Coordinates of C-alpha atoms in Angstrom, one line a residue:
X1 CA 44.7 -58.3 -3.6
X2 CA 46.5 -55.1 -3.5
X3 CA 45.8 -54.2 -6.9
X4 CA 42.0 -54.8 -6.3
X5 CA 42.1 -52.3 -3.1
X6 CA 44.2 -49.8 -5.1
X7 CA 41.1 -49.9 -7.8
X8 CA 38.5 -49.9 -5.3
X9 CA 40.2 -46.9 -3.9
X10 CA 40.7 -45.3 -7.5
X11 CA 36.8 -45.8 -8.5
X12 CA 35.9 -44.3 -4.9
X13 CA 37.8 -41.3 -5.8
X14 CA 36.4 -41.3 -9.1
X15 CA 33.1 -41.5 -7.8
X16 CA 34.0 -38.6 -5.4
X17 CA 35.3 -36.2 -7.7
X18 CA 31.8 -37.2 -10.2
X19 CA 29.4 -36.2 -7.9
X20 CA 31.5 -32.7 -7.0
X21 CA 31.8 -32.5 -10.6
X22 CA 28.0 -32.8 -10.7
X23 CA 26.8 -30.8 -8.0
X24 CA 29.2 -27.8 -8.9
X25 CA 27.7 -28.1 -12.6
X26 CA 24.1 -27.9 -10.9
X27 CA 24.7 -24.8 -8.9
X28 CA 26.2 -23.0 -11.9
X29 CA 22.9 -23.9 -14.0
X30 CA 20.8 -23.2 -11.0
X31 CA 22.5 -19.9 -10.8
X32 CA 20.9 -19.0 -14.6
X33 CA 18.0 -21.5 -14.5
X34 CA 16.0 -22.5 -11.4
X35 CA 12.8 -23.0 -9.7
X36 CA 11.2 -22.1 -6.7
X37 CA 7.5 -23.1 -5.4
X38 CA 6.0 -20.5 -3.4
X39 CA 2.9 -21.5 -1.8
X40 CA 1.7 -18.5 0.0
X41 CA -1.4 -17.5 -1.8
X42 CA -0.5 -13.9 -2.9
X43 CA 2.8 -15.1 -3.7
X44 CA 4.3 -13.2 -1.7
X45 CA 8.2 -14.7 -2.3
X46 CA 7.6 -14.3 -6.4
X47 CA 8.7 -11.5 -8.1
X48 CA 6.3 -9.8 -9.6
X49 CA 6.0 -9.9 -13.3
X50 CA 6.7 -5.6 -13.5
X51 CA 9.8 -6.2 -11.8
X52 CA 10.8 -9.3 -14.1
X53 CA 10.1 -7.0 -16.9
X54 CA 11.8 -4.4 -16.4
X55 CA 14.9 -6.5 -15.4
X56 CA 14.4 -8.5 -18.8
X57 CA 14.2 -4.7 -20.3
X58 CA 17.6 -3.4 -19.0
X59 CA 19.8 -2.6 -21.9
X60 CA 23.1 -0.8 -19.1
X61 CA 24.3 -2.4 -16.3
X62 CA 23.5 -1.6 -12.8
X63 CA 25.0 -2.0 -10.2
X64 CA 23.5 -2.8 -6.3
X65 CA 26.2 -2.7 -3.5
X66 CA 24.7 -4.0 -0.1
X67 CA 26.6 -2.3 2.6
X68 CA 25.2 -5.0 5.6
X69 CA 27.6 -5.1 8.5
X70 CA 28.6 -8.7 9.4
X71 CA 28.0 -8.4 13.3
X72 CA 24.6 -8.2 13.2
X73 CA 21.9 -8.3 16.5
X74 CA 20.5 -12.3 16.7
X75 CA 17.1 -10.9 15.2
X76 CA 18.7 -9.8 12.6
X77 CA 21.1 -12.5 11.6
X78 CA 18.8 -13.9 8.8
X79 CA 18.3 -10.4 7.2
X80 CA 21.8 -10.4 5.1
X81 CA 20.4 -13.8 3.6
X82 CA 17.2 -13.2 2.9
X83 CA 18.1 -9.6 1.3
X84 CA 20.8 -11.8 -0.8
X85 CA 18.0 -14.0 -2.0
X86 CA 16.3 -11.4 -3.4
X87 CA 19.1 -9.9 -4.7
X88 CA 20.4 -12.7 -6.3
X89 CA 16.9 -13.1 -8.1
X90 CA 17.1 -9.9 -9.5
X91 CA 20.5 -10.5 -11.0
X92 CA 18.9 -14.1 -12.4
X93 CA 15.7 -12.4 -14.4
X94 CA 18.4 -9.4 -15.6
X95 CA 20.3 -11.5 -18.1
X96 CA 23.6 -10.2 -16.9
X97 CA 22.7 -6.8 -16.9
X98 CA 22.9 -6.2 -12.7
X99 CA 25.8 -6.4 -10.9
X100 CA 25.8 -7.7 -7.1
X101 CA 28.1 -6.9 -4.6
X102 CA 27.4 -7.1 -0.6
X103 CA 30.3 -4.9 1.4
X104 CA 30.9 -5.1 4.9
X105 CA 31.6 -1.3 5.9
X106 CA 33.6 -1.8 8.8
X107 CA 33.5 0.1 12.3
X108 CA 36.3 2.2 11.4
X109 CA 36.0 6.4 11.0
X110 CA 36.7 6.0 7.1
X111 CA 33.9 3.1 7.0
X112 CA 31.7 6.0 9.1
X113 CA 32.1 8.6 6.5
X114 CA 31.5 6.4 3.7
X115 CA 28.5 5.3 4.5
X116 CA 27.2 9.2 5.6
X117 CA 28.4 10.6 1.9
X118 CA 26.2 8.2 0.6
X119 CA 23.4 8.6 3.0
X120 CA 23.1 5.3 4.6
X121 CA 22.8 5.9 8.6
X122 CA 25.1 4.3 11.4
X123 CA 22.2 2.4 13.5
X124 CA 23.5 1.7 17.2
X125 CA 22.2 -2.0 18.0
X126 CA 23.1 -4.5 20.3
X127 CA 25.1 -7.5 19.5
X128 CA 26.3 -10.6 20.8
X129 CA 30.1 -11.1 20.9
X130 CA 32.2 -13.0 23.4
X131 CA 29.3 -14.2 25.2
X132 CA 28.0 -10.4 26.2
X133 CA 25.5 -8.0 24.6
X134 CA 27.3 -4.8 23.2
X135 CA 26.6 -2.0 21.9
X136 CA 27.7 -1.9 17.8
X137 CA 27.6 0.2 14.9
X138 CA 26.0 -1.1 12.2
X139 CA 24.9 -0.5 8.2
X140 CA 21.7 -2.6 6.7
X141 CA 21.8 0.1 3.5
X142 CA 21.7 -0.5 0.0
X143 CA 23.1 1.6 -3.1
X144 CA 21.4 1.2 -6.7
X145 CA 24.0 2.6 -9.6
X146 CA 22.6 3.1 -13.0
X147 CA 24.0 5.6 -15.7
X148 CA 25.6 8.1 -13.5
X149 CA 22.7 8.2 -11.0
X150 CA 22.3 6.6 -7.5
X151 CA 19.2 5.5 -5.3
X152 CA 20.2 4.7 -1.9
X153 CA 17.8 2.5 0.8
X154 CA 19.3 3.7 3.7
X155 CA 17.8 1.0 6.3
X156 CA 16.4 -2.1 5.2
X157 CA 14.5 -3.6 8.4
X158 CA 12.9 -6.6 6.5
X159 CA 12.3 -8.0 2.9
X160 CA 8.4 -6.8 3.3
X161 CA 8.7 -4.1 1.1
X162 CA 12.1 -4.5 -0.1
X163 CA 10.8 -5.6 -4.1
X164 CA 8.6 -2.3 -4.3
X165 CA 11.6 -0.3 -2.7
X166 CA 14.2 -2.0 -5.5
X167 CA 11.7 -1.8 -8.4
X168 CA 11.1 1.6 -7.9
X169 CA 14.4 2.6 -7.6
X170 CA 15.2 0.8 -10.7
X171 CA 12.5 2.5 -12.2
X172 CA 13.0 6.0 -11.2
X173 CA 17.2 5.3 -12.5
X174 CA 16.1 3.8 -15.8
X175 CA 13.5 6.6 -16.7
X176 CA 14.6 9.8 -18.5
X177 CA 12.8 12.4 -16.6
X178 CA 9.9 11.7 -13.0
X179 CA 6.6 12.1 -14.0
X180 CA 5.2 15.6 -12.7
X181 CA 2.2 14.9 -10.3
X182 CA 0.3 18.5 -8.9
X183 CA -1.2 18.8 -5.7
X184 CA -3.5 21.3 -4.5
X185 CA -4.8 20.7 -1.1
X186 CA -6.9 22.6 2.0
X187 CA -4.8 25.5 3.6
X188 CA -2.5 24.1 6.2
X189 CA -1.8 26.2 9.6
X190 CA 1.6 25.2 9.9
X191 CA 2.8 24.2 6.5
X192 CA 5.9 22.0 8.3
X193 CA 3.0 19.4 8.5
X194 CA 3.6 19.0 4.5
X195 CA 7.3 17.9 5.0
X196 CA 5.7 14.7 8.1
X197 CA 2.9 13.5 5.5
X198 CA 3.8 10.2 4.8
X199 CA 2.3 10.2 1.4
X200 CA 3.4 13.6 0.0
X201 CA 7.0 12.1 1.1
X202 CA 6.6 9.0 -0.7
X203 CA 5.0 10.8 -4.1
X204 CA 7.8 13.1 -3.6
X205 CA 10.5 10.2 -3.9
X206 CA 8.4 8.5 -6.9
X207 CA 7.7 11.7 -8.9
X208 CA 8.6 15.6 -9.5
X209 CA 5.8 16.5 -7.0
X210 CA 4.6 20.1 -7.4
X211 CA 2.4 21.6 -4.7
X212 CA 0.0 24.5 -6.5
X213 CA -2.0 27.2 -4.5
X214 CA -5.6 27.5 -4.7
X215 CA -5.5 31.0 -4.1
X216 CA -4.7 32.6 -7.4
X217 CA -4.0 29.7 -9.2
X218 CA -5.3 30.3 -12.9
X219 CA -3.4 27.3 -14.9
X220 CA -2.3 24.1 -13.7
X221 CA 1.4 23.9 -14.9
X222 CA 2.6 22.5 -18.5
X223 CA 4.0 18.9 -18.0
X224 CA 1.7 18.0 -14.3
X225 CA 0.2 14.5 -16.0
X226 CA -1.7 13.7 -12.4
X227 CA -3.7 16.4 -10.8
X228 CA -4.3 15.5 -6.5
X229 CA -7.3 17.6 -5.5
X230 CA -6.9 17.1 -1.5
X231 CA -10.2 18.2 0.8
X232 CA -10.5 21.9 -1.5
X233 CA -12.1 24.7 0.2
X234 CA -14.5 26.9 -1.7
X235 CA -11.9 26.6 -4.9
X236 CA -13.1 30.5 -6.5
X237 CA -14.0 30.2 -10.4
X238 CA -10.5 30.9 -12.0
X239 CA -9.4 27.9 -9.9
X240 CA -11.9 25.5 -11.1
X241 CA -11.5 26.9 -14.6
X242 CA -7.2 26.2 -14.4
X243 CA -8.8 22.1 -12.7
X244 CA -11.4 21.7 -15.9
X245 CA -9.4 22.5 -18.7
X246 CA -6.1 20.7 -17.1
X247 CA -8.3 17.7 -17.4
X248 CA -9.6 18.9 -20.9
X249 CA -6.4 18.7 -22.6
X250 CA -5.8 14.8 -21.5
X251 CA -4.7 14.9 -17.4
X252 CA -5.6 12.7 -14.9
X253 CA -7.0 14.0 -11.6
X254 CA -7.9 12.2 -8.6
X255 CA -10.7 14.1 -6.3
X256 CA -11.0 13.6 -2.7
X257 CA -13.8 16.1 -1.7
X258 CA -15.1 16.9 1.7
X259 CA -18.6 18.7 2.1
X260 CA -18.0 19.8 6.3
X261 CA -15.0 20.3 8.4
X262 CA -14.8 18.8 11.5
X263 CA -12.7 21.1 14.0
X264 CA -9.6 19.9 15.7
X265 CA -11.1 18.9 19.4
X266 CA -14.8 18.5 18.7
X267 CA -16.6 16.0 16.9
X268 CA -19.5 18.1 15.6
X269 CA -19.1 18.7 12.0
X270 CA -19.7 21.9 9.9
X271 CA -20.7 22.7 7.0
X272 CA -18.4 23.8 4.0
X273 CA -18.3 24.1 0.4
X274 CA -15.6 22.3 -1.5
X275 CA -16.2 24.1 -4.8
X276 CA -16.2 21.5 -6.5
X277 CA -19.7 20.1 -6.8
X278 CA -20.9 21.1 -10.1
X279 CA -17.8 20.6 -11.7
X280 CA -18.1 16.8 -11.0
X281 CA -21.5 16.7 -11.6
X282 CA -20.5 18.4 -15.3
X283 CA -18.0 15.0 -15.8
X284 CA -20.8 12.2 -14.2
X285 CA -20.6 12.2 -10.6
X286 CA -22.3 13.2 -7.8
X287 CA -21.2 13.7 -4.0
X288 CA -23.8 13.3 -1.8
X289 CA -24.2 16.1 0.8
X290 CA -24.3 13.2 3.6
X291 CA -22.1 10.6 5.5
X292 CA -22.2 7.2 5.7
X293 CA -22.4 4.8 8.3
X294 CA -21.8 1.6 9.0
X295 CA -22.8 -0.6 12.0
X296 CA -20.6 -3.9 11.8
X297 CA -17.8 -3.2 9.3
X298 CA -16.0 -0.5 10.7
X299 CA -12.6 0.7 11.9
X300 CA -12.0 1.1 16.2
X301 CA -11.5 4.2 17.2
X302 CA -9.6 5.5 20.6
X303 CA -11.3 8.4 22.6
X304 CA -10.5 9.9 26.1
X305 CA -13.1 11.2 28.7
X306 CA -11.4 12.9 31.7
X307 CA -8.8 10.5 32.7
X308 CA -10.5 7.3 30.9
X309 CA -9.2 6.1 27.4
X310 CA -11.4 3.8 25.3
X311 CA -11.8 2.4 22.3
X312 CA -14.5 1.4 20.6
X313 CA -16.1 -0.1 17.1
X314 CA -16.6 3.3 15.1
X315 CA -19.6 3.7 12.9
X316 CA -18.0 7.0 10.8
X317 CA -15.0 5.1 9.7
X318 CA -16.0 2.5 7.6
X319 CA -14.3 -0.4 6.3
X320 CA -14.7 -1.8 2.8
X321 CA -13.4 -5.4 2.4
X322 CA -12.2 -6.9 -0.6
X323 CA -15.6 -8.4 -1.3
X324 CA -16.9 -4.6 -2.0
X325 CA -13.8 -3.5 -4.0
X326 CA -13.6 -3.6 -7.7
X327 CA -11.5 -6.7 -8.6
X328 CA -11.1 -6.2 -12.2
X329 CA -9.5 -2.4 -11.7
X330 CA -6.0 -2.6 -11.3
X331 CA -6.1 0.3 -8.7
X332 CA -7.9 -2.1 -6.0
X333 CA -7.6 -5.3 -7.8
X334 CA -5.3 -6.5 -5.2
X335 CA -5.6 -4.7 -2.0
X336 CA -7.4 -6.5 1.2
X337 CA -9.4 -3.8 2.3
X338 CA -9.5 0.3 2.7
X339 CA -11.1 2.4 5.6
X340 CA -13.0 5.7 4.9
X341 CA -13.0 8.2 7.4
X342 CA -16.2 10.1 8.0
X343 CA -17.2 9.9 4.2
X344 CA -19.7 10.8 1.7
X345 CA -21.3 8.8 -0.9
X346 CA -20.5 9.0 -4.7
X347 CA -23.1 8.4 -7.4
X348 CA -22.8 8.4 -10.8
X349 CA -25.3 9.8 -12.9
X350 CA -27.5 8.1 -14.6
X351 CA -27.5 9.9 -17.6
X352 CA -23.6 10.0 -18.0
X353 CA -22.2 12.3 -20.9
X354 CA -21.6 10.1 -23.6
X355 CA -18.3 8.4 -23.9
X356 CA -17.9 8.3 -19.9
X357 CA -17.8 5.0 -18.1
X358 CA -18.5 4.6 -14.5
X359 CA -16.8 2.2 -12.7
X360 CA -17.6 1.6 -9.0
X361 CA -14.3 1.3 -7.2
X362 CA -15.9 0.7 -3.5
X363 CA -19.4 0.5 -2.1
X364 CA -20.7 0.5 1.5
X365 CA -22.2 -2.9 2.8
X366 CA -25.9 -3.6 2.7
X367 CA -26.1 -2.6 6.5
X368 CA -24.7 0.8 5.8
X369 CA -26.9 3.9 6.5
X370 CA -26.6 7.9 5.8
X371 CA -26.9 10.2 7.2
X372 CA -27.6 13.8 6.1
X373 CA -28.2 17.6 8.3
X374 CA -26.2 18.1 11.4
X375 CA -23.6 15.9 12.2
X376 CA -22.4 15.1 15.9
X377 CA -19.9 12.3 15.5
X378 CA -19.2 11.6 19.2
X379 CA -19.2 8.1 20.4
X380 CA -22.5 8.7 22.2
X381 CA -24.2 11.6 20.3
X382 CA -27.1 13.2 21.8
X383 CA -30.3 12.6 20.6
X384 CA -30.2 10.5 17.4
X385 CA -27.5 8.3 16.0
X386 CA -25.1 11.3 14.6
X387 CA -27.4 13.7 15.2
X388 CA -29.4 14.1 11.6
X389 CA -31.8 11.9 9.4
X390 CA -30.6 8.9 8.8
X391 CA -31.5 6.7 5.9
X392 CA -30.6 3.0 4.5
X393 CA -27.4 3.1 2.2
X394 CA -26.7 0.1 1.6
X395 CA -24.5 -0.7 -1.4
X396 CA -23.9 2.9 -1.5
X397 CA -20.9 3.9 -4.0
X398 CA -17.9 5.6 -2.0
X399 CA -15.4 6.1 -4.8
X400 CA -15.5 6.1 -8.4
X401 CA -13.4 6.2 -11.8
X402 CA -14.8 8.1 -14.6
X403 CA -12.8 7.3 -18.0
X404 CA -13.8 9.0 -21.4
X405 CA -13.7 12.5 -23.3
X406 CA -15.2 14.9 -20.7
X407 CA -17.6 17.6 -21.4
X408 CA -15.8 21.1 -20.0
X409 CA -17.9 22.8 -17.3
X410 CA -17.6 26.0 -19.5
X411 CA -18.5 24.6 -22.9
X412 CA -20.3 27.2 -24.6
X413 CA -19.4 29.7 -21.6
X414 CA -17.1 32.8 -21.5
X415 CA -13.8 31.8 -19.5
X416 CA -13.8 33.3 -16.1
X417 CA -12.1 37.1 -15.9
X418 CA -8.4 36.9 -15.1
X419 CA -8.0 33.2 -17.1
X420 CA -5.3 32.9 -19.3
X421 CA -6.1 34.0 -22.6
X422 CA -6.8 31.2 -25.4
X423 CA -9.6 28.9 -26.8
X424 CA -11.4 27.3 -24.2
X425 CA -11.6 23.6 -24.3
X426 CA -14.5 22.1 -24.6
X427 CA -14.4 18.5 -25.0
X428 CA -11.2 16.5 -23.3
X429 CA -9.2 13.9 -24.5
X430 CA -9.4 10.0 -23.7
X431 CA -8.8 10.8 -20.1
X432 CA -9.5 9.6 -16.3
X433 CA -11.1 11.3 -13.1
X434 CA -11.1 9.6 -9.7
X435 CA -13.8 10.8 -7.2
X436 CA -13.7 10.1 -3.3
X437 CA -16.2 11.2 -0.7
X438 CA -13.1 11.7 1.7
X439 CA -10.1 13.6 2.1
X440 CA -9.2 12.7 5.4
X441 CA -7.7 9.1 3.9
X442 CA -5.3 11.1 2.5
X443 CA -4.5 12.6 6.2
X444 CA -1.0 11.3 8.2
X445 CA -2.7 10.6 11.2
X446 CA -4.9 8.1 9.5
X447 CA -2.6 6.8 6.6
X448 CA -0.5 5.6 9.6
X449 CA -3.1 4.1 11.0
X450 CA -4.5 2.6 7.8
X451 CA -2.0 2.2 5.2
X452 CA -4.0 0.1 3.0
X453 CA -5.2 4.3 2.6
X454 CA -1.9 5.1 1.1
X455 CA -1.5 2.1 -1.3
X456 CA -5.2 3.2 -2.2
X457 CA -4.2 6.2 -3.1
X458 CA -0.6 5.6 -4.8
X459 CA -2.1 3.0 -6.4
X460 CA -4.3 6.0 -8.2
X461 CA -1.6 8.2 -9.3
X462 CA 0.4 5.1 -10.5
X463 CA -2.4 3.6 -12.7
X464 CA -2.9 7.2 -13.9
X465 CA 0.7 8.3 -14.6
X466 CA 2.7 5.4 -14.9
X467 CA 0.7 2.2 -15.8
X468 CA -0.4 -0.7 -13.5
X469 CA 3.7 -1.2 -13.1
X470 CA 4.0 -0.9 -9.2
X471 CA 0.3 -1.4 -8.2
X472 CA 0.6 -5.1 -7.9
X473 CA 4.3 -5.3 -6.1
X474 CA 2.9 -2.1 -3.9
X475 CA -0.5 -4.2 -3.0
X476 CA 0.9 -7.2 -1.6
X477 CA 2.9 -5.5 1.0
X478 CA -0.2 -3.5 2.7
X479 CA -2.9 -5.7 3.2
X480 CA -4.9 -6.2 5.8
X481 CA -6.5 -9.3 6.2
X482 CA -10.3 -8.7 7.6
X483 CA -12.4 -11.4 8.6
X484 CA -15.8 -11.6 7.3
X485 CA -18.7 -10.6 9.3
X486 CA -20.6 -13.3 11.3
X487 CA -24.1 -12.9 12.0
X488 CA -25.2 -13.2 15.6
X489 CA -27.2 -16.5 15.2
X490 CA -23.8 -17.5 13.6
X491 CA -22.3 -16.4 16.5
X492 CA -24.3 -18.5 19.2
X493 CA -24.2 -21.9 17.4
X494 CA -20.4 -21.7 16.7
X495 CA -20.3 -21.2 20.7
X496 CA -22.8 -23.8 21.3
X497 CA -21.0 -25.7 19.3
X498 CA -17.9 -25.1 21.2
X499 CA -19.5 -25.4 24.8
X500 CA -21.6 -28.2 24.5
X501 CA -20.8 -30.3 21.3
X502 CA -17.1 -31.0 21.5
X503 CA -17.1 -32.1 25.4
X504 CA -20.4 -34.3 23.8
X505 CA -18.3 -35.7 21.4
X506 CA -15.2 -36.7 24.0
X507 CA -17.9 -37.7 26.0
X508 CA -19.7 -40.2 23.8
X509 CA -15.7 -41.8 22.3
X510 CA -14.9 -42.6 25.8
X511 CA -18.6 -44.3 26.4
X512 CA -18.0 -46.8 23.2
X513 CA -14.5 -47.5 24.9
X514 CA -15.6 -48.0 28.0
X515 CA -18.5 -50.4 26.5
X516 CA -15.7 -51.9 24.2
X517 CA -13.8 -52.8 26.9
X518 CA -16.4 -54.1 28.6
X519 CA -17.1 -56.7 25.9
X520 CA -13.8 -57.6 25.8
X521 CA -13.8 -58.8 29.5
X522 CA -16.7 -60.4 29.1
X523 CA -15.9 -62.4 26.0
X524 CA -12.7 -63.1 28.1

């Protein structure tokens, strides 16, 4: 009897240490090969296949040290995880090339002046210890090491972004040199705005961005691969020369042209000229000399009048959905939406120069109207809706990609006096032009508002200057999710529907109860 217990007891142990055996075995495989099912429908929890290949391209090691302090607020305490997830992701699709570390800094001084040599920030939060809410320093940064060179995330708030913030860094470590992107904008009055725009901070970190003068400018620099041309102002002809044969000898540009200015505390527009009219007409586009409207998909607006603050559904900011973006373009392929400020239509020609496609990146709705004179944008303009003559634009084109070989503007012409000497150009390389009837996208105080904008916009440059890489990771991260429009007939049955048929419905289930009990106490 004894020696039966004594084996019962041995094969239980067995049997024990088997299933340790074959659950440690499983999480060592599952730490090399595993599988995850995420059912969001962007995929929002997948990397994206840039990131996994350029982890399956790393031929160094690299190194990512998580410096996430342990106390950490309750709204917070999932962060470190979820950040490890990712993390540990990344270090599965690398094949042993990234290295993973997660360091809890410490509250001490030395901890303190770690963390500000590298650049990550002390954040003061509260946090829960010994049953009372304290204040507590705290680190939620992140170093990437990679040949000698370090990016550093100083604050990571959520996993959102975190896969286009880790694949970028990765990307700017791994490349030998930043891409060079130029930018010539309108004339600023106080030129510390440059340092608060959002975007020119963010191309800054992504590439070697170079701001270049109008005034004077004769060449655009050697090495610039993207050319930004922001809201120009009457660009003179040495400038345009320096923009056409920058794009003549292979560079991308990306045009966001304005045709009126509308000063800072009025809402009545006036007239400028961009300088850039012909030259676009020259490559296959055309911006209209109007603004479009729409009357259902639009953008709210806030406005004040005397002590009153409203807000209202905005005709002169106008909201494409995805159903009237170009889903085959990588530049827009994924985004959920973009809002144009006060902007003009784009046409292509239709005679284009041969070798030059057009493709239509976004379009105005079939309710859309322009309008084209004198502008008076105010919520309730006097006289007629925005003050000129308005027209049906629906459909209209609002941005567009030209890709080709470009005629040059001067072909066959004398360069302008004051050019740099030299042959001019007159046919370009296989080459791309973006055209926008906006600057004011490109603007801080709208990117904040709208920063599907931005991604709009990065998403440009990238395609241009890097490849479709970071378009797709960048994409999923901004999107605004729109509903579609409901027509008013629409409208009144769904509430019809709501008011009268559902209590109906209860109504007539509790009558064939009632009846049904009924029968039963009469059959009883």
């Amino acid at each position: 009897m004894a020696t039966h217990r004594r084996l019962l007891r041995l094969n239980r142990m067995a049997q024990t240490a088997l299933l340790a055996g074959v659950l440690v075995a499983a999480n060592v495989v599952a730490q090399r090969w595993f599988a995850r099912w995420d059912l969001t429908q962007r995929r929002e929890y997948t990397l994206a296949p840039a990131t996994k290949k350029l982890l399956a391209a790393l031929d160094d090691r690299v190194v990512v040290n998580a410096y996430f302090s342990r106390q950490l607020p309750p709204y917070l305490v999932h962060l470190r995880r979820q950040v490890q997830d990712v993390l540990e992701e990344y270090r599965a699709f690398s094949h042993g090339n990234l290295d993973l570390e997660f360091v809890d800094p410490g509250p001490d001084a030395g901890a303190e002046q770690r963390m500000r040599a590298l650049g990550i920030p002390k954040l003061q939060l509260e946090v829960l210890e010994r049953d009372q809410f304290q204040l507590s320093n705290v680190y939620l940064g992140l170093v990437v090491l990679h040949g000698g060179r370090q990016e550093v995330l100083p604050v990571i708030q959520d996993t959102g972004n975190l896969e286009y913030e880790l694949t970028a860094a990765l990307l700017r470590l791994t490349s030998p040199q930043k891409k060079a992107v130029g930018w010539i904008g309108a004339p600023e009055a106080d030129p510390r705005e440059r340092q608060a725009d959002p975007l020119r901070r963010e191309l800054g970190r992504l590439y070697d961005l170079r701001d270049l003068q109008a005034e004077g400018l004769t060449a655009v620099p050697e090495g610039v691969a993207t050319l930004v041309v922001a809201g120009p102002r009457d660009l003179d002809e040495k400038a345009r020369f320096a923009i056409d044969q920058f794009v003549m000898r292979g560079g991308r540009a990306v045009f966001l042209v304005d045709h009126f200015e509308i000063p800072e505390g009025s809402l009545e527009a006036i007239p400028l000229e961009a300088g850039v009219h012909e030259l676009l007409e020259r490559y296959g586009v055309k911006v209209a000399r109007d603004v479009i409207g729409e009357p259902r998909l639009n953008a709210p607006a806030a406005f004040s009048s005397g002590f009153m603050q409203f807000r209202i559904a905005y005709p002169w900011w106008v909201r494409v959905p995805a159903a009237a973006l170009d889903r085959e373009q990588p530049i827009t392929s994924r985004l959920e939406g973009l809002v144009l400020p006060w902007a003009s239509g784009v046409e292509p020609l239709a005679a284009l120069p041969a070798g030059v496609k057009a493709t239509v990146l976004a379009k105005a709705s079939p309710d859309a109207f322009a309008v084209t004179g004198s502008y008076d944008f105010s919520p309730q303009p006097r006289g007629r809706e925005g003050g000129g003559q308005k027209a049906p634009a629906g459909g209209r084109p609002l941005a567009v990609l030209l890709t080709g070989k470009f005629p040059s503007f001067w072909r066959g012409k004398a360069a302008p006096a004051g050019a740099p000497a030299g042959q001019v150009r007159g046919e370009s390389a296989e080459t791309s032009v973006l055209v926008v009837g906006t600057s004011r996208l490109a603007q801080a105080e709208f990117l904040r508002q709208f920063p599907e904008d931005g991604a709009f916009i990065l998403n440009a440059i990238d395609w241009m200057t890097l490849g479709p890489d970071l378009i797709g990771i960048r994409s999923r991260v901004s999107e605004e999710r729109v509903l579609a429009p409901v027509s008013e007939r629409a409208k009144s049955a769904i509430k019809l529907f709501n008011v009268i048929a559902i209590p109906l419905l209860v109504a007539l289930v509790g009558i064939v109860r009632l009846n049904a009990r009924r029968r039963q106490r009469g059959e009883a």
